[in-house]
mmCIF file of C-alpha atoms in Angstrom:
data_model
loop_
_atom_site.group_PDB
_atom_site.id
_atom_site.type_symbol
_atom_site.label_atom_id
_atom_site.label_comp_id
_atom_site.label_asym_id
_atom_site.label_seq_id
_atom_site.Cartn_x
_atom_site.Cartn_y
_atom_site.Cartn_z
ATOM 1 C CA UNK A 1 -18.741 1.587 8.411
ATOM 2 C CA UNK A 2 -19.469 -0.932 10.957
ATOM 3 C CA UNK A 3 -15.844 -3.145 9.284
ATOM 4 C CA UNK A 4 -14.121 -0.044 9.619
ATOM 5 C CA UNK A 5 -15.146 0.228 13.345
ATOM 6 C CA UNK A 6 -14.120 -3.630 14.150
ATOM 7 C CA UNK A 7 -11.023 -3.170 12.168
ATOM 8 C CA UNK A 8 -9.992 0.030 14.105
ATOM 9 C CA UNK A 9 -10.644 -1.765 17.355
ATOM 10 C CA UNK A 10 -8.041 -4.588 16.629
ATOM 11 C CA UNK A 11 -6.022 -1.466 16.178
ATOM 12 C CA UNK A 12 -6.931 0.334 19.195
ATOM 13 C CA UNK A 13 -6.116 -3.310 21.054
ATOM 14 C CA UNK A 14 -2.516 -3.092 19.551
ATOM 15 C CA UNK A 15 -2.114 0.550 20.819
ATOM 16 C CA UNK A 16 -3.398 -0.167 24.361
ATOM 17 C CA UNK A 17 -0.760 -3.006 24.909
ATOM 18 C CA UNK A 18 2.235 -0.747 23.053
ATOM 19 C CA UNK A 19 0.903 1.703 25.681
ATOM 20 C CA UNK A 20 1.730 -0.705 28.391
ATOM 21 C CA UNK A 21 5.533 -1.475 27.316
ATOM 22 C CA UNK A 22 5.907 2.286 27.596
ATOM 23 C CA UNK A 23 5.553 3.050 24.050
ATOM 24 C CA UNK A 24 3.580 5.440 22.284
ATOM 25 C CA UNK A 25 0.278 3.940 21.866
ATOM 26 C CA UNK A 26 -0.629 3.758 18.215
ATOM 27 C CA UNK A 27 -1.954 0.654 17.144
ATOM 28 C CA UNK A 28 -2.163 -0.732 13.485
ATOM 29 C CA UNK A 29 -3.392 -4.408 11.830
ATOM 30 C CA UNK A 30 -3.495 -4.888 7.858
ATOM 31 C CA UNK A 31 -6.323 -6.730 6.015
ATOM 32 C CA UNK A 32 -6.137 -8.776 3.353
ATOM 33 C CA UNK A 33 -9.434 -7.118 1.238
ATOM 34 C CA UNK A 34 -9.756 -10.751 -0.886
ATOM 35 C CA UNK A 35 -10.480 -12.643 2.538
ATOM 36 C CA UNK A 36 -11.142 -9.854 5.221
ATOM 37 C CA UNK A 37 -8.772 -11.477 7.736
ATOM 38 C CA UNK A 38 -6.252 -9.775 9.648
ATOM 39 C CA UNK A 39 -2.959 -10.785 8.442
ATOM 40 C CA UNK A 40 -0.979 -8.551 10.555
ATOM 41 C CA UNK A 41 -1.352 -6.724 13.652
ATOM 42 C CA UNK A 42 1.282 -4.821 15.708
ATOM 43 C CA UNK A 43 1.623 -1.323 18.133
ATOM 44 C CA UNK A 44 4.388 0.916 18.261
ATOM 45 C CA UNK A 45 8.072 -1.214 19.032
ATOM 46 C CA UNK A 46 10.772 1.845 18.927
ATOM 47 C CA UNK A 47 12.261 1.444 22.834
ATOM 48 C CA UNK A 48 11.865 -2.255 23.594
ATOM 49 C CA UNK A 49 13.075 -3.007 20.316
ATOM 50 C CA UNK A 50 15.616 0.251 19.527
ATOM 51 C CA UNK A 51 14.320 0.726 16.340
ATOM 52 C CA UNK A 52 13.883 4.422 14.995
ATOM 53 C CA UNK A 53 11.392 2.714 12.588
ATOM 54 C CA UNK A 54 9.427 0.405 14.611
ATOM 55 C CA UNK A 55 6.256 2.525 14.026
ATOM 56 C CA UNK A 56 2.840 0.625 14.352
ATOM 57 C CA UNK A 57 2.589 0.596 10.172
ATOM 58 C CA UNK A 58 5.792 -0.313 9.429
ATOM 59 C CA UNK A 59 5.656 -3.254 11.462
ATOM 60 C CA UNK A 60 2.862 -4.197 10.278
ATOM 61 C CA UNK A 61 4.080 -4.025 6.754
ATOM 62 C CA UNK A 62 7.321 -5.885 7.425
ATOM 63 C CA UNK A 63 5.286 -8.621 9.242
ATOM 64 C CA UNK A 64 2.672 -9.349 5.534
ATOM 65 C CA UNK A 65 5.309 -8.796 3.522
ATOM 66 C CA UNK A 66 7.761 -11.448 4.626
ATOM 67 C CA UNK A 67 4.729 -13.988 5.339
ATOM 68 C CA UNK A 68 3.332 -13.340 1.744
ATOM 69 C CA UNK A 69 6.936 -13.271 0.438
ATOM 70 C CA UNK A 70 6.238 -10.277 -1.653
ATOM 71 C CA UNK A 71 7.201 -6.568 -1.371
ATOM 72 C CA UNK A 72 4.170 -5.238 -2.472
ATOM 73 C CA UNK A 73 0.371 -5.876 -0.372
ATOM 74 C CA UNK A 74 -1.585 -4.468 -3.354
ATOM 75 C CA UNK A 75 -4.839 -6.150 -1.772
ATOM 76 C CA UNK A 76 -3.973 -4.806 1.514
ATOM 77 C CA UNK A 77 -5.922 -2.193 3.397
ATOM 78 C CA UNK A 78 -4.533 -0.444 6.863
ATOM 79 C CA UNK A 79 -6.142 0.471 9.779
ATOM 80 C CA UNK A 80 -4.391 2.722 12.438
ATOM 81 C CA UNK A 81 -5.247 4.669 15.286
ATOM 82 C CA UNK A 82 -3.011 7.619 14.011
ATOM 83 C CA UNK A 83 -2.370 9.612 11.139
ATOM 84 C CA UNK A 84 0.645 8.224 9.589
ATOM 85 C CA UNK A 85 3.956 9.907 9.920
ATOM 86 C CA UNK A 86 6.251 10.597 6.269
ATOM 87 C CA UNK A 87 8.392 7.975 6.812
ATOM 88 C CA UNK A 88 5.030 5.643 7.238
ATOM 89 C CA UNK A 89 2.891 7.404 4.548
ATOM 90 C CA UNK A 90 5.871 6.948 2.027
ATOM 91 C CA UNK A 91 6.449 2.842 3.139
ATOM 92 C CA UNK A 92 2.656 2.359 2.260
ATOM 93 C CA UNK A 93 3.003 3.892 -1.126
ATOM 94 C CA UNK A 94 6.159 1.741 -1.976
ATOM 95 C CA UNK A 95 4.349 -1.137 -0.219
ATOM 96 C CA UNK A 96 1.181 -0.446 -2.684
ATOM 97 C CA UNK A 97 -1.456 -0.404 -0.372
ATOM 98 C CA UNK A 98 -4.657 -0.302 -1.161
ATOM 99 C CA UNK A 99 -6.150 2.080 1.332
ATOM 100 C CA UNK A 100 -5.643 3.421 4.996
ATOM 101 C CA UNK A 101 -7.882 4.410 7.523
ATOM 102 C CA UNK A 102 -6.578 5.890 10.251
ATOM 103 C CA UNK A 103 -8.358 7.376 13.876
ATOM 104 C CA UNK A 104 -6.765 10.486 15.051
ATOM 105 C CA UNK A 105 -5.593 13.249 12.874
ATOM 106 C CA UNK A 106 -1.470 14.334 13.763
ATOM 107 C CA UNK A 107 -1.389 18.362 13.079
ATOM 108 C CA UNK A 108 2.058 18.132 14.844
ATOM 109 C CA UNK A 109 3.743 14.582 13.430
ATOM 110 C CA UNK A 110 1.678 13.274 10.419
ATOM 111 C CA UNK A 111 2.448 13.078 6.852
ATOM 112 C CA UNK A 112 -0.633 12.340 4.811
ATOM 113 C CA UNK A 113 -3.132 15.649 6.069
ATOM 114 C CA UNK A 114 -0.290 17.355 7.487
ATOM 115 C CA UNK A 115 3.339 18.686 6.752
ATOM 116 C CA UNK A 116 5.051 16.974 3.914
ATOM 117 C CA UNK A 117 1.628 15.289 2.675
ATOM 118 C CA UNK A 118 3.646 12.604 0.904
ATOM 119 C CA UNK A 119 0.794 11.609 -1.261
ATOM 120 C CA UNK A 120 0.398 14.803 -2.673
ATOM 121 C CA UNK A 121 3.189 15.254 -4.852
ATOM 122 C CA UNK A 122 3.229 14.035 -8.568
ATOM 123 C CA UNK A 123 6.521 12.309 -7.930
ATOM 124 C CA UNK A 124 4.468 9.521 -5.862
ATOM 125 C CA UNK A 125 4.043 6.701 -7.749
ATOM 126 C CA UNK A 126 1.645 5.382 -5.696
ATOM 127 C CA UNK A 127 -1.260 7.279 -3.782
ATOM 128 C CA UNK A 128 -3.523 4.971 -1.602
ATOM 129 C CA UNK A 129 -7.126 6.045 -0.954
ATOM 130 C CA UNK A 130 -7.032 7.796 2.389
ATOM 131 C CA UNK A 131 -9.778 7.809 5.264
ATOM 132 C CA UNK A 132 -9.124 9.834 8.738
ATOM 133 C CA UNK A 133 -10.923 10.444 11.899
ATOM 134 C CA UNK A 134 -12.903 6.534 12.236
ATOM 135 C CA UNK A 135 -13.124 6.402 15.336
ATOM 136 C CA UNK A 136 -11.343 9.471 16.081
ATOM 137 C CA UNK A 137 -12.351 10.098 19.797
ATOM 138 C CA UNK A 138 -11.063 6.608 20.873
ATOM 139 C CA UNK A 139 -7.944 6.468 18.465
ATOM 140 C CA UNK A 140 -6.781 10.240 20.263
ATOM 141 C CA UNK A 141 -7.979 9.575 24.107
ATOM 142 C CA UNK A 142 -5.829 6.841 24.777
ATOM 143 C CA UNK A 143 -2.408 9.190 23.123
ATOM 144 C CA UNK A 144 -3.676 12.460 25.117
ATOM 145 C CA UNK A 145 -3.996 9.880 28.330
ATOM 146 C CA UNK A 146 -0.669 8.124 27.549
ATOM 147 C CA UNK A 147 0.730 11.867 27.327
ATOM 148 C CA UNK A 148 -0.650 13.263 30.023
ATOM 149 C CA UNK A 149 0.507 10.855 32.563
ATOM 150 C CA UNK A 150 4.058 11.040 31.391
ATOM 151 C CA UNK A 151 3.791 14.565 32.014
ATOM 152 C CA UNK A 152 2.769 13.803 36.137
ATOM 153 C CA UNK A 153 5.747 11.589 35.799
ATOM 154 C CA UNK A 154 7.824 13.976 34.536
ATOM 155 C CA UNK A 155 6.310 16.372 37.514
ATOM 156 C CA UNK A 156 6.837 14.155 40.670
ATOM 157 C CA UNK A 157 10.000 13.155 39.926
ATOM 158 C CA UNK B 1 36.700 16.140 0.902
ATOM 159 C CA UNK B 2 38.732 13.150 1.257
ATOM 160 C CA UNK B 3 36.902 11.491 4.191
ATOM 161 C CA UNK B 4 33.554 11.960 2.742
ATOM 162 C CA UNK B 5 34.720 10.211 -0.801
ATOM 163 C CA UNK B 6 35.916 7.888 1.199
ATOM 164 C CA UNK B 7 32.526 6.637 3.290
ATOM 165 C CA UNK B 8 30.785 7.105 0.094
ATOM 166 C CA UNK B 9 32.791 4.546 -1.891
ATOM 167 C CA UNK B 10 31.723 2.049 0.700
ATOM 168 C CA UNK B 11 28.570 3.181 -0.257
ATOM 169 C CA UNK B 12 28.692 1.885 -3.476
ATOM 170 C CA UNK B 13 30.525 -1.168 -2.815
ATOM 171 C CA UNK B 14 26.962 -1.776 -1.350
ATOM 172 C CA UNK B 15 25.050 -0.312 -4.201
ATOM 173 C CA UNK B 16 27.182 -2.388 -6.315
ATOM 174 C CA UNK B 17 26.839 -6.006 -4.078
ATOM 175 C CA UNK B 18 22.761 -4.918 -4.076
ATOM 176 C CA UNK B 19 22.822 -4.673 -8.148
ATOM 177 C CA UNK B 20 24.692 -8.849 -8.196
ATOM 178 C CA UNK B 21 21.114 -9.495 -5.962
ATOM 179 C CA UNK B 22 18.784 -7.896 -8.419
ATOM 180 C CA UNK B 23 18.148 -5.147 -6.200
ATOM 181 C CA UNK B 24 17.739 -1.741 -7.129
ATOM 182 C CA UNK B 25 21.621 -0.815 -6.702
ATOM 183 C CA UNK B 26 21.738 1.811 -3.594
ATOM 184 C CA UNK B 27 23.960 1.488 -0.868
ATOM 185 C CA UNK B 28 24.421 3.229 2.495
ATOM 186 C CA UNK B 29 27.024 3.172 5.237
ATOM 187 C CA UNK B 30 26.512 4.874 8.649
ATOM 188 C CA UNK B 31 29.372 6.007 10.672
ATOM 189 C CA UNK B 32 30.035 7.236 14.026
ATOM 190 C CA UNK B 33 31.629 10.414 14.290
ATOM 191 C CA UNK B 34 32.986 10.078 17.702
ATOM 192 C CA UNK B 35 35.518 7.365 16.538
ATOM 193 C CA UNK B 36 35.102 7.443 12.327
ATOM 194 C CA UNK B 37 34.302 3.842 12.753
ATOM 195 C CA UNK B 38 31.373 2.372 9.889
ATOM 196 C CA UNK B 39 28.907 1.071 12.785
ATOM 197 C CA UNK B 40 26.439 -0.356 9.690
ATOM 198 C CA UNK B 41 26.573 -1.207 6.234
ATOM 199 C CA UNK B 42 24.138 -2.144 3.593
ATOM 200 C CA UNK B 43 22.425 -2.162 -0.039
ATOM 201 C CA UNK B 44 18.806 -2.310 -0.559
ATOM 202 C CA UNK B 45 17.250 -5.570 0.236
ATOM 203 C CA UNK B 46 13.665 -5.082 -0.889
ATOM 204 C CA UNK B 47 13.461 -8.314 -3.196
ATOM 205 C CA UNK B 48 15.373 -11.048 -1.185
ATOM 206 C CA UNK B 49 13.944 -10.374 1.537
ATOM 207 C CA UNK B 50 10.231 -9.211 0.789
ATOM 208 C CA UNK B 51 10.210 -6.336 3.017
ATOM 209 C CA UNK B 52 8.995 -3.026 1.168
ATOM 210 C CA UNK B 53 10.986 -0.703 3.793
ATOM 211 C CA UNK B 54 14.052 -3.021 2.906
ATOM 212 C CA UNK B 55 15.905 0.539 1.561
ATOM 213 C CA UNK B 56 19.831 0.939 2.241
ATOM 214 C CA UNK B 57 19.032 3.728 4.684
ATOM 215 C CA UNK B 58 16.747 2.056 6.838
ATOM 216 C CA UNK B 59 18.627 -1.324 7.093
ATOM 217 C CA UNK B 60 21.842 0.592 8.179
ATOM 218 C CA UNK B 61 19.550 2.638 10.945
ATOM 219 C CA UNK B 62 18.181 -0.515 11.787
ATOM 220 C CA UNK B 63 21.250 -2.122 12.476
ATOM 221 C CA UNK B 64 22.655 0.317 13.999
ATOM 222 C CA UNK B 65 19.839 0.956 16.825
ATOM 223 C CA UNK B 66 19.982 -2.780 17.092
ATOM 224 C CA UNK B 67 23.876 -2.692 18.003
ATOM 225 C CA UNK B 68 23.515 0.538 19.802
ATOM 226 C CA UNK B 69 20.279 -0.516 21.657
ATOM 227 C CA UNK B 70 18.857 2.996 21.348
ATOM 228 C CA UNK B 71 16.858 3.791 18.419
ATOM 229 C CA UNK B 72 18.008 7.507 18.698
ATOM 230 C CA UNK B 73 21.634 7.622 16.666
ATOM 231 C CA UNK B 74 22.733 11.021 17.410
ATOM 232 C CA UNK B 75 26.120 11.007 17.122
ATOM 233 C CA UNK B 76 25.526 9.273 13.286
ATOM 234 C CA UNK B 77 26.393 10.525 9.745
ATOM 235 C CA UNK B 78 24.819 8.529 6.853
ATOM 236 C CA UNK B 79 26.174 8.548 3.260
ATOM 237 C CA UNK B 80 24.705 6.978 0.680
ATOM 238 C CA UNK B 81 24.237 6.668 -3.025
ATOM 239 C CA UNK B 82 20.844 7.684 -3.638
ATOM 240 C CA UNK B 83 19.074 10.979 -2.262
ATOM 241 C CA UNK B 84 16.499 9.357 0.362
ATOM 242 C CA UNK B 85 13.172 8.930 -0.934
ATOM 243 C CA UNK B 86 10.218 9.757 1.444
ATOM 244 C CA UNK B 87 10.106 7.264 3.472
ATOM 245 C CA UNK B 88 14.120 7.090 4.350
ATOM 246 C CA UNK B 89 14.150 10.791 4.836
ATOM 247 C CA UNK B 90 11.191 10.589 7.875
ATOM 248 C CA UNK B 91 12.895 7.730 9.237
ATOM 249 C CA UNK B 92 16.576 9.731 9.563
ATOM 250 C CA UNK B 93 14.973 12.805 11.356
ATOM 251 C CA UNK B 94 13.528 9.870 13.640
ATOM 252 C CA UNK B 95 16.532 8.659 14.182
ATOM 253 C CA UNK B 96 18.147 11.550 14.652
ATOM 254 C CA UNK B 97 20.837 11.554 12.259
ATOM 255 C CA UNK B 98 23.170 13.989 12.345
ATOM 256 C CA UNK B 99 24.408 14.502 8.891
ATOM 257 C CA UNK B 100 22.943 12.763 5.614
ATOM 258 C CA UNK B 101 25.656 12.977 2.945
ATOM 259 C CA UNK B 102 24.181 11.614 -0.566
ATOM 260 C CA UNK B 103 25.492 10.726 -4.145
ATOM 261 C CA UNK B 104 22.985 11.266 -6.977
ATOM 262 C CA UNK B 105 20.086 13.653 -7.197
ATOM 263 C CA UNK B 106 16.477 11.742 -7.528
ATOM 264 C CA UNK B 107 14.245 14.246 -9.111
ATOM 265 C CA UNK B 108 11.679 11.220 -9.364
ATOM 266 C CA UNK B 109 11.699 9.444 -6.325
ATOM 267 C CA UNK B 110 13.819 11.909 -4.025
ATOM 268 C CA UNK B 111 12.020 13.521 -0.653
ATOM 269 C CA UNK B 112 15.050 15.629 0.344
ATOM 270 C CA UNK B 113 15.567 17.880 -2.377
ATOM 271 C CA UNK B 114 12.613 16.639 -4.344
ATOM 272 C CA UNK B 115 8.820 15.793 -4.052
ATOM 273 C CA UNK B 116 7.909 16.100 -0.204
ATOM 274 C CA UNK B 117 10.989 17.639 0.771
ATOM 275 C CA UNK B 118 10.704 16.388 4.137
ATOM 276 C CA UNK B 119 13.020 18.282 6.171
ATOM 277 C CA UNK B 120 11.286 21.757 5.034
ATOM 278 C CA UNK B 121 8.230 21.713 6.624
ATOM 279 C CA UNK B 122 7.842 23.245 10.312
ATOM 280 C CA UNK B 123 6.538 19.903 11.735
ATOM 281 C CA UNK B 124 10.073 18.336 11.441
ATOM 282 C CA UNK B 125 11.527 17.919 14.852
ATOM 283 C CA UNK B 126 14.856 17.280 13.393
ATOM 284 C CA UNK B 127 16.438 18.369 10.690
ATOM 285 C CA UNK B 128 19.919 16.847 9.308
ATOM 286 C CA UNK B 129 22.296 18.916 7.586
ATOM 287 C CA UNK B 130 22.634 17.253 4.436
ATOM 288 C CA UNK B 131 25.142 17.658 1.518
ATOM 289 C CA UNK B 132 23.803 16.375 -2.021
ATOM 290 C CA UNK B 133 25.950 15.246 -4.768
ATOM 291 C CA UNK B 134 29.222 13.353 -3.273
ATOM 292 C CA UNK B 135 31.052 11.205 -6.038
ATOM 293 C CA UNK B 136 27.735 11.646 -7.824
ATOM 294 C CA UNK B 137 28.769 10.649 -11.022
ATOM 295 C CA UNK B 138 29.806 7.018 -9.947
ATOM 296 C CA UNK B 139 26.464 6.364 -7.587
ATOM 297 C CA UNK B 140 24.679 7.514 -10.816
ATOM 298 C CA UNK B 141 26.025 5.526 -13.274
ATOM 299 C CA UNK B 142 25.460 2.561 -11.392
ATOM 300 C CA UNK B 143 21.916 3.132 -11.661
ATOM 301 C CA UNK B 144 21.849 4.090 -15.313
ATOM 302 C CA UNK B 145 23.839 0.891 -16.058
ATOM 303 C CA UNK B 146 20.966 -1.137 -13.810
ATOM 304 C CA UNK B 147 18.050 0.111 -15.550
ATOM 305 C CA UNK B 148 19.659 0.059 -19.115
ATOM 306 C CA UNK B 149 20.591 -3.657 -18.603
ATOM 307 C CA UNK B 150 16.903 -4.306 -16.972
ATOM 308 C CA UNK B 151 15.362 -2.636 -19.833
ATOM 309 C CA UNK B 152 17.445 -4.899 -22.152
ATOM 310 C CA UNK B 153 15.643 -7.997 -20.627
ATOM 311 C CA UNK B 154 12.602 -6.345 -21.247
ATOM 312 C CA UNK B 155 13.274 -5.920 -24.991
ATOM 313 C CA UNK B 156 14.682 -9.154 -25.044
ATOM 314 C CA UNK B 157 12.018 -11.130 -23.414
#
């Protein structure tokens, strides 16, 4: 519990500074589970970068995979501060990760707990063990405050 | 009729180039529909280039954005060979795709008519009209002949 914690704040880290190039803040870093170490850490890149897919996870996915030059990060675990969305839950089944741990749950946006729940289908080839809500109260304050003050933005101007 | 057979065959003159790499032969094209113009064009590239998200669909989105630099591709249609998995389905509502025009049917791997079904669920903020089974025949047999000839090795080896 306490590795979960320290992972999720490396994650939490990520979505603070996406939060300050105006993205949304989620956060994500991938652990190698042979070593422990971080070998990838990343927040949200959609705007600055104009990618529709520049999510937190898939970033972080891109980033292993090309260091490791391999498509798959079987001994990979993720940690992110949000539930992941369909297009992320499916890229971490093709990617074979091990498991994910994410902070907030998505009712509105995510695709593991929620909506499509893109695990839960027997066409999925690969299902990685899921783990929501670690540090849940964190992982959602800093979205609800990145939220709210894009609504006062949206008020004054 | 016409127009659409026509985008798709550059489709597969990318599924076709992606097979002579090794990859999984699927290949996308996405045009504008402002001018007709093909704005991106690709086959997978999972292998070659180690990136698990490396599918047809999400190279051309990501090239496009890239070009564009907006990661919102409204005024888009995509066509490719393969109906999108999971992943590639999420990622076109992100991007806002207008119309998603595919080849073959994917009762295995498919999230548009298949598995997940991505687009069906009330927490999809955008939907894409999408047409199934263009020139299916052709984007199909492509993949048979990939998997028969891989499953050849296999016997040989």
């Amino acid at each position: 519990m306490e590795s979960e914690k320290k992972y999720m704040s490396y994650a939490l880290a990520e979505a603070v500074a996406a939060a300050g190039r105006g993205e949304v803040p989620v956060g994500a870093v991938l652990v190698d589970t042979t070593t422990g170490d971080i070998i990838a850490a990343s927040g949200n890149d959609v705007i600055s970068a104009s990618d529709p897919t520049g999510h937190a996870e898939m970033r972080v996915l891109r980033q292993a995979a090309r260091q490791l030059g391999a498509p798959r990060l079987v001994d990979c675990d993720l940690y992110v501060t949000l539930e992941p969305c369909p297009m992320c839950a499916g890229a971490l089944s093709l990617a074979r990760v091990r498991r994910i741990y994410f902070g907030a749950y998505d009712p509105k946006g995510g695709g593991v707990e929620h909506g499509p729940r893109v695990f839960s289908h027997p066409t999925c080839h690969h299902r990685p063990e899921v783990y929501g809500g670690i540090d849940e109260d964190a992982c959602g304050q800093i979205l609800r405050d990145f939220f709210q003050a894009r609504r006062g933005m949206e008020t004054d101007a």
